[in-house]
Every structure is written in C-alpha cells, then in structure tokens.
Amino acid sequence: MPDPIPGLHHVTALSGAAQDTLNFYAGVLGLRRVKTTVNFDDPKTHHLYFGDTVGRPGTIITFFPWPRARQGHTGAGMVQSVAFAIPPNTIAEWAAHLDEADVSCRRTEIFGDPALRFDDPFGLTLELVATDGMVNPGAWEDGPIATEHAIRGFHAPVLPIFADDRTPELLTDLFGWTHIDENENRSRFRGPAETDLANVVDLQVQDRHPSGRMGKGTVHHVAFRARDEEEQKQWQTTLRDRGIQVTDVKDRQYFQSIYFRDPNWTSGILFEIATDGPGFLEDETEGELGETLRLPSWLESQRSEIEDALPALTSPTA
Ligand code: ZN
C-alpha cells in the first residue's frame, strides 16, 4: 500500500467568461493566476489556474471558462461546495471586502470555525473558513487583500454521499486518512498530520440527494496528491486491485494525472490523483507566472489559430 495521500492537489470547475473568472478569483478573492493555458482536450477553450505565489499543491483551483454553457447545479455525484482556509480572526475583514465587491455572503460556523458562505459569479458555492489549522507562508502578496488575511489554500470540499457508499472506506482504508469529526450529517476526514494544508474533506451523508447537472458553476473533479510518479503508479495499481476503473496516466504538463469515478467508492464524483511535480515553474519564472498563454509542445504548432479563438484577457478588476 502506498504512503497515505498527503492532501488535496487541486479542484477544477466550470465557469462563465474567462475575464469574469479572472476578475473574481484574482481580483476579488486574491488568488494568483499561476497559469494561462488551454483545455488540452479542447484547445479552443482556456484553462486558467489560480493558487498561491507558485501554485503549490493544495492551493490550486482551475477553471474551464465556458460562457455559453448551460447553468449547472450540484447534486448527487458532484462536489457540493469548495472551502478555502483563511487565517483566524479575519472574518470581519473578509466580510467587508466581499461587501465592497458586491458579493453577498452569510456568516456561518463549520465544525466550530467561523466561516463565510457565498456563491461565485457563476453559481458555485464557496466558503471561507477562519482557522489556525492551515498554514501557508506563500500567499500571493499582490492581491486585493492584505497578505496576512489572504487565502492560504483549500479547506474541506463537501462531497455528497449516500449512507451505504464506500467513500469513507476509500478515505480511511486506502488513502490512510482519519475520521475526525461528525456534525449532523457531515463527516470530516483528515489526511496525515504532517501536511499543514488542504488535508480535510467533508462527506455530506444523506438518504437522498437531488440529481445534479454539470454546467456553469459546478465542480468538474477534485484531485488528490501523489508525491511523485512512482507513488501515483502505486495508487493506480492499488485502486485497480479493488476493482476500481482507473485511467492511464495523462500528461497535464504541470503534473501527471490519473482519474477514477465509481458509483460506490467515489459516490459517482470524479476523483483524480495528480503528482506534485513538475509544477508551474516548469515553463515560466515565478515573476512571469500566468501572464501569457502557455501551450504544451504538441499544441505549439497551432498557436496562432488557438490564440485567435480565445478571448483576450486583461488584468483583473474587482
Ligand atoms: Zn484535474
């Protein structure tokens, strides 16, 4: 059995216009755009990556902007909401900041931590959870919010499951995570203690979930970390040994990926395991990250057609 999964790697969602996505995630939430590229399976569509200063695993949220897509909504087999960790005692600053950006949010509490809940401009539900449990010294310094208040990385995404689903077993017996808390119908699982960021997942256990619809404002998949390609290979074998159908390794340029979706083991949600490396400094320096369109070598020959098909992007505005 491989070593326990250290935490989340990234979350990928569908949004609306690319510029609106940039304005919100960089201009309002203060994440850094760490890569501007295209959907490798559909190169006429952007793929935008946001994260901390260098896009460290556990901080990366990525989008396929899809302005003409139908509106999606969450339900069974889809991630319900995505949470980010903010430093303790920053709820008031964030509430004021969101208010100023005309984002209506409500205050709540999640497993004892104060939090803000709101929707992104495309309908995806987000939470900011104020906690001292997640540390990241690499928060982006040029965002619209003071660095000491900035988003640290992911907190727990919420995954809807049915009571007899085996997702808890996947997390504990395979991934090596621990069931640490229970609250009404939310079950909280945590990865290895040595990971200080993005190592929590909440399962929302219910007898019924409405059926979801993939589209604008929904999460496409959630990716967990493998430390390297060797470990990823071990996961592919381990999961296949349990009868879970896992894809071959796909080259995503900045990491290598395997995917699996199983009605029982993942409650129908698309899971990915992505390698920590090589990371976003693969083809740009830290100062250049995200500013210009990067293409993998196999698409470079089509650059001019691809650039013509993509909307122009300007610096984010709040
Ligand atoms: Zn992915």
Short mmCIF file of C-alpha atoms and ligand atoms in Angstrom, two decimals:
data_model
loop_
_atom_site.label_atom_id
_atom_site.label_comp_id
_atom_site.label_asym_id
_atom_site.label_seq_id
_atom_site.Cartn_x
_atom_site.Cartn_y
_atom_site.Cartn_z
CA MET A 1 0.00 0.00 0.00
CA PRO A 2 1.39 3.46 -0.90
CA ASP A 3 2.00 6.04 1.83
CA PRO A 4 -1.13 7.98 2.83
CA ILE A 5 -2.37 10.60 0.38
CA PRO A 6 -0.90 13.87 1.75
CA GLY A 7 -3.85 16.08 0.83
CA LEU A 8 -5.75 17.77 -1.96
CA HIS A 9 -3.90 18.83 -5.10
CA HIS A 10 -6.46 20.94 -7.00
CA VAL A 11 -10.13 21.41 -7.75
CA THR A 12 -11.36 22.01 -11.31
CA ALA A 13 -14.64 23.78 -12.02
CA LEU A 14 -16.64 25.20 -14.92
CA SER A 15 -17.17 28.95 -15.02
CA GLY A 16 -18.50 31.63 -17.36
CA ALA A 17 -16.42 34.14 -19.31
CA ALA A 18 -12.66 33.86 -18.78
CA GLN A 19 -12.31 37.55 -17.89
CA ASP A 20 -15.12 37.31 -15.30
CA THR A 21 -13.39 34.26 -13.83
CA LEU A 22 -10.12 36.19 -13.59
CA ASN A 23 -11.82 39.25 -12.12
CA PHE A 24 -13.40 37.21 -9.36
CA TYR A 25 -10.72 34.69 -8.38
CA ALA A 26 -7.76 37.07 -8.70
CA GLY A 27 -9.45 40.48 -8.44
CA VAL A 28 -11.77 39.68 -5.51
CA LEU A 29 -10.51 36.52 -3.79
CA GLY A 30 -6.85 37.48 -4.24
CA LEU A 31 -5.57 34.23 -5.68
CA ARG A 32 -2.73 34.47 -8.15
CA ARG A 33 -3.32 33.40 -11.75
CA VAL A 34 -0.44 30.97 -11.94
CA LYS A 35 -1.06 29.60 -15.43
CA THR A 36 -2.93 30.62 -18.55
CA THR A 37 -3.26 27.70 -20.88
CA VAL A 38 -5.95 25.81 -22.79
CA ASN A 39 -8.03 22.73 -22.16
CA PHE A 40 -5.72 20.09 -23.68
CA ASP A 41 -8.78 18.09 -24.78
CA ASP A 42 -10.46 21.19 -26.31
CA PRO A 43 -7.71 23.73 -27.14
CA LYS A 44 -10.13 26.49 -28.20
CA THR A 45 -11.10 26.86 -24.53
CA HIS A 46 -8.95 28.46 -21.85
CA HIS A 47 -7.76 26.58 -18.81
CA LEU A 48 -6.99 29.06 -16.05
CA TYR A 49 -5.14 28.09 -12.88
CA PHE A 50 -5.22 30.10 -9.64
CA GLY A 51 -3.30 29.47 -6.44
CA ASP A 52 -0.71 30.85 -4.08
CA THR A 53 2.50 32.56 -5.24
CA VAL A 54 3.71 29.49 -7.14
CA GLY A 55 0.56 27.36 -7.27
CA ARG A 56 1.61 24.95 -4.55
CA PRO A 57 -0.48 21.71 -4.48
CA GLY A 58 -3.41 22.27 -2.13
CA THR A 59 -3.92 25.87 -3.25
CA ILE A 60 -4.87 25.37 -6.90
CA ILE A 61 -8.36 25.97 -8.26
CA THR A 62 -8.65 25.67 -12.03
CA PHE A 63 -11.38 26.68 -14.45
CA PHE A 64 -12.64 25.84 -17.86
CA PRO A 65 -14.41 29.11 -18.77
CA TRP A 66 -17.46 28.17 -20.76
CA PRO A 67 -19.52 31.33 -21.35
CA ARG A 68 -22.18 29.68 -23.49
CA ALA A 69 -22.64 26.68 -21.22
CA ARG A 70 -25.97 25.97 -19.63
CA GLN A 71 -26.23 26.68 -15.94
CA GLY A 72 -25.28 23.67 -13.84
CA HIS A 73 -26.36 22.78 -10.34
CA THR A 74 -24.89 20.47 -7.78
CA GLY A 75 -26.37 17.19 -6.62
CA ALA A 76 -25.54 13.50 -6.28
CA GLY A 77 -22.16 12.61 -7.75
CA MET A 78 -20.92 16.19 -7.72
CA VAL A 79 -18.91 18.30 -5.28
CA GLN A 80 -21.34 20.43 -3.31
CA SER A 81 -19.12 23.33 -2.25
CA VAL A 82 -15.48 24.30 -2.06
CA ALA A 83 -13.92 25.84 1.04
CA PHE A 84 -10.75 27.89 1.38
CA ALA A 85 -8.83 28.44 4.60
CA ILE A 86 -8.26 31.99 5.80
CA PRO A 87 -6.28 32.98 8.91
CA PRO A 88 -8.09 33.15 12.26
CA ASN A 89 -9.79 36.44 13.17
CA THR A 90 -10.10 37.65 9.58
CA ILE A 91 -13.85 37.08 9.09
CA ALA A 92 -14.72 40.75 9.61
CA GLU A 93 -12.11 41.92 7.08
CA TRP A 94 -13.28 39.39 4.52
CA ALA A 95 -16.97 40.20 5.08
CA ALA A 96 -16.21 43.89 4.49
CA HIS A 97 -14.06 43.09 1.45
CA LEU A 98 -16.76 40.90 -0.14
CA ASP A 99 -19.40 43.52 0.63
CA GLU A 100 -17.31 46.15 -1.12
CA ALA A 101 -17.08 43.84 -4.15
CA ASP A 102 -20.90 43.40 -4.09
CA VAL A 103 -20.66 39.73 -3.18
CA SER A 104 -23.44 38.87 -0.77
CA CYS A 105 -22.29 36.38 1.85
CA ARG A 106 -23.63 34.98 5.07
CA ARG A 107 -21.79 34.18 8.25
CA THR A 108 -21.91 30.63 9.46
CA GLU A 109 -19.91 28.18 11.54
CA ILE A 110 -18.40 24.90 10.33
CA PHE A 111 -17.20 22.40 12.92
CA GLY A 112 -16.74 25.30 15.33
CA ASP A 113 -14.79 27.51 12.94
CA PRO A 114 -16.35 30.82 11.85
CA ALA A 115 -16.94 30.93 8.12
CA LEU A 116 -18.46 32.94 5.29
CA ARG A 117 -20.58 31.30 2.61
CA PHE A 118 -21.28 32.86 -0.79
CA ASP A 119 -21.58 31.98 -4.46
CA ASP A 120 -19.06 32.86 -7.15
CA PRO A 121 -20.48 34.81 -10.14
CA PHE A 122 -21.32 31.52 -11.87
CA GLY A 123 -23.24 29.87 -9.02
CA LEU A 124 -20.55 27.77 -7.38
CA THR A 125 -20.88 27.79 -3.58
CA LEU A 126 -17.68 28.77 -1.79
CA GLU A 127 -16.77 29.00 1.88
CA LEU A 128 -14.00 30.88 3.62
CA VAL A 129 -13.18 29.14 6.89
CA ALA A 130 -11.17 31.03 9.50
CA THR A 131 -8.81 28.53 11.09
CA ASP A 132 -5.37 28.40 12.63
CA GLY A 133 -5.02 24.81 11.44
CA MET A 134 -3.82 25.59 7.92
CA VAL A 135 -0.58 27.38 7.31
CA ASN A 136 0.91 28.64 4.07
CA PRO A 137 3.64 31.25 4.03
CA GLY A 138 3.31 31.52 0.25
CA ALA A 139 0.08 33.53 -0.07
CA TRP A 140 0.12 35.93 -3.00
CA GLU A 141 1.28 39.39 -1.98
CA ASP A 142 -0.12 41.44 -4.87
CA GLY A 143 -3.78 40.57 -4.36
CA PRO A 144 -6.55 42.97 -3.33
CA ILE A 145 -6.47 41.84 0.31
CA ALA A 146 -3.68 42.27 2.87
CA THR A 147 -1.24 39.36 2.66
CA GLU A 148 -1.78 38.48 6.33
CA HIS A 149 -5.50 37.97 5.59
CA ALA A 150 -5.08 36.17 2.28
CA ILE A 151 -6.46 32.74 1.41
CA ARG A 152 -4.00 30.01 2.46
CA GLY A 153 -5.29 27.16 0.32
CA PHE A 154 -8.18 24.73 0.37
CA HIS A 155 -10.17 23.85 3.42
CA ALA A 156 -12.64 20.96 3.19
CA PRO A 157 -14.62 20.49 -0.02
CA VAL A 158 -18.04 18.97 0.68
CA LEU A 159 -18.87 15.74 -1.13
CA PRO A 160 -22.45 14.40 -1.04
CA ILE A 161 -22.68 10.66 -0.42
CA PHE A 162 -25.31 8.09 0.43
CA ALA A 163 -25.14 6.22 3.74
CA ASP A 164 -24.04 2.92 2.21
CA ASP A 165 -21.40 4.40 -0.14
CA ARG A 166 -17.81 3.22 0.34
CA THR A 167 -16.23 6.68 0.08
CA PRO A 168 -15.42 6.73 3.84
CA GLU A 169 -13.66 3.39 3.37
CA LEU A 170 -11.71 4.77 0.38
CA LEU A 171 -10.52 7.68 2.52
CA THR A 172 -9.60 5.64 5.60
CA ASP A 173 -8.56 2.17 4.41
CA LEU A 174 -6.91 3.21 1.13
CA PHE A 175 -5.93 6.88 1.35
CA GLY A 176 -4.89 6.45 5.00
CA TRP A 177 -6.97 9.34 6.30
CA THR A 178 -8.72 9.54 9.68
CA HIS A 179 -12.36 10.16 10.52
CA ILE A 180 -12.01 13.05 12.96
CA ASP A 181 -15.42 14.64 13.44
CA GLU A 182 -19.14 14.24 12.94
CA ASN A 183 -21.68 17.03 12.85
CA GLU A 184 -25.35 16.47 11.95
CA ASN A 185 -24.92 14.93 8.51
CA ARG A 186 -21.33 15.99 7.83
CA SER A 187 -18.46 13.59 8.44
CA ARG A 188 -14.98 15.07 8.49
CA PHE A 189 -11.86 13.19 7.38
CA ARG A 190 -8.27 14.38 7.68
CA GLY A 191 -5.07 13.36 5.97
CA PRO A 192 -1.66 12.88 7.57
CA ALA A 193 -0.83 15.33 10.35
CA GLU A 194 2.47 16.36 8.74
CA THR A 195 0.55 18.03 5.92
CA ASP A 196 -0.26 21.54 7.09
CA LEU A 197 -2.58 22.50 4.25
CA ALA A 198 -5.58 21.19 2.32
CA ASN A 199 -5.81 17.89 4.13
CA VAL A 200 -9.52 17.81 5.06
CA VAL A 201 -12.61 16.52 3.26
CA ASP A 202 -16.22 16.62 4.47
CA LEU A 203 -18.70 13.99 3.38
CA GLN A 204 -22.34 15.01 3.48
CA VAL A 205 -24.21 11.80 4.23
CA GLN A 206 -27.88 11.77 3.25
CA ASP A 207 -30.51 9.25 2.22
CA ARG A 208 -31.35 11.37 -0.82
CA HIS A 209 -29.52 13.93 -2.92
CA PRO A 210 -31.12 15.80 -5.79
CA SER A 211 -29.68 14.83 -9.16
CA GLY A 212 -27.08 17.33 -10.29
CA ARG A 213 -26.34 18.81 -13.67
CA MET A 214 -22.82 19.53 -14.86
CA GLY A 215 -22.51 23.04 -16.29
CA LYS A 216 -21.51 26.56 -15.43
CA GLY A 217 -20.91 26.97 -11.69
CA THR A 218 -20.19 23.33 -10.88
CA VAL A 219 -17.08 21.40 -9.92
CA HIS A 220 -15.81 19.00 -12.57
CA HIS A 221 -13.47 17.00 -10.36
CA VAL A 222 -11.39 17.01 -7.23
CA ALA A 223 -7.73 15.99 -7.32
CA PHE A 224 -5.69 14.45 -4.53
CA ARG A 225 -1.90 14.50 -4.30
CA ALA A 226 0.71 11.89 -5.11
CA ARG A 227 4.25 12.90 -4.11
CA ASP A 228 5.75 11.60 -7.35
CA GLU A 229 5.08 9.40 -10.39
CA GLU A 230 6.16 6.25 -8.58
CA GLU A 231 3.60 6.82 -5.85
CA GLN A 232 0.94 7.60 -8.46
CA LYS A 233 1.68 4.29 -10.18
CA GLN A 234 1.21 2.51 -6.85
CA TRP A 235 -2.18 4.20 -6.44
CA GLN A 236 -3.22 3.14 -9.92
CA THR A 237 -2.40 -0.48 -9.06
CA THR A 238 -3.93 -0.35 -5.58
CA LEU A 239 -7.20 1.10 -6.84
CA ARG A 240 -7.38 -1.33 -9.76
CA ASP A 241 -6.83 -4.21 -7.34
CA ARG A 242 -10.03 -3.11 -5.58
CA GLY A 243 -11.93 -3.27 -8.85
CA ILE A 244 -11.99 0.49 -9.38
CA GLN A 245 -11.57 1.54 -13.03
CA VAL A 246 -8.66 3.96 -13.23
CA THR A 247 -7.47 5.75 -16.38
CA ASP A 248 -3.98 5.57 -17.79
CA VAL A 249 -1.57 8.32 -16.77
CA LYS A 250 -2.31 11.59 -18.61
CA ASP A 251 0.33 14.25 -19.14
CA ARG A 252 -1.06 17.55 -17.87
CA GLN A 253 2.25 19.37 -18.42
CA TYR A 254 2.45 20.71 -14.85
CA PHE A 255 1.58 17.36 -13.25
CA GLN A 256 0.69 13.81 -14.27
CA SER A 257 -2.87 12.64 -13.66
CA ILE A 258 -4.95 9.52 -13.22
CA TYR A 259 -8.74 9.66 -12.89
CA PHE A 260 -11.43 7.43 -11.47
CA ARG A 261 -15.14 7.66 -10.85
CA ASP A 262 -17.06 4.88 -9.19
CA PRO A 263 -20.71 4.81 -8.09
CA ASN A 264 -19.76 3.23 -4.74
CA TRP A 265 -16.18 4.19 -3.97
CA THR A 266 -16.35 7.86 -5.01
CA SER A 267 -20.14 8.25 -4.82
CA GLY A 268 -20.01 8.99 -8.53
CA ILE A 269 -17.75 12.03 -8.12
CA LEU A 270 -14.78 12.26 -10.48
CA PHE A 271 -11.57 11.88 -8.47
CA GLU A 272 -8.06 12.49 -9.76
CA ILE A 273 -4.65 11.75 -8.29
CA ALA A 274 -2.09 14.27 -9.53
CA THR A 275 1.66 14.40 -8.95
CA ASP A 276 3.19 17.30 -7.01
CA GLY A 277 5.67 17.93 -9.80
CA PRO A 278 6.88 19.31 -12.06
CA GLY A 279 4.68 22.30 -11.12
CA PHE A 280 4.02 25.68 -12.69
CA LEU A 281 7.63 26.85 -12.79
CA GLU A 282 8.15 24.23 -15.50
CA ASP A 283 7.79 26.77 -18.33
CA GLU A 284 7.76 30.22 -16.65
CA THR A 285 9.72 32.02 -13.97
CA GLU A 286 7.98 32.94 -10.72
CA GLY A 287 7.68 36.56 -11.85
CA GLU A 288 6.08 35.62 -15.18
CA LEU A 289 3.51 33.10 -13.95
CA GLY A 290 0.12 33.29 -15.60
CA GLU A 291 0.69 36.41 -17.68
CA THR A 292 0.93 34.88 -21.16
CA LEU A 293 -0.65 31.92 -22.92
CA ARG A 294 1.39 28.76 -22.42
CA LEU A 295 0.83 25.75 -24.66
CA PRO A 296 2.22 22.23 -24.38
CA SER A 297 4.74 21.36 -27.08
CA TRP A 298 2.20 19.27 -29.03
CA LEU A 299 -0.11 22.31 -29.46
CA GLU A 300 2.59 24.92 -30.15
CA SER A 301 2.27 24.48 -33.93
CA GLN A 302 -1.40 25.53 -33.70
CA ARG A 303 -0.65 28.61 -31.57
CA SER A 304 -1.99 31.28 -33.95
CA GLU A 305 -5.34 29.52 -34.53
CA ILE A 306 -5.69 28.87 -30.83
CA GLU A 307 -4.91 32.48 -29.92
CA ASP A 308 -7.44 33.72 -32.49
CA ALA A 309 -10.14 31.52 -30.99
CA LEU A 310 -9.57 32.60 -27.37
CA PRO A 311 -10.94 35.81 -25.84
CA ALA A 312 -8.30 38.41 -24.96
CA LEU A 313 -7.63 38.76 -21.22
CA THR A 314 -6.70 41.94 -19.37
CA SER A 315 -5.54 42.46 -15.79
CA PRO A 316 -8.21 41.57 -13.26
CA THR A 317 -10.53 44.21 -11.93
CA ALA A 318 -12.62 43.65 -8.82
ZN ZN B 1 -7.55 17.93 -12.60
#
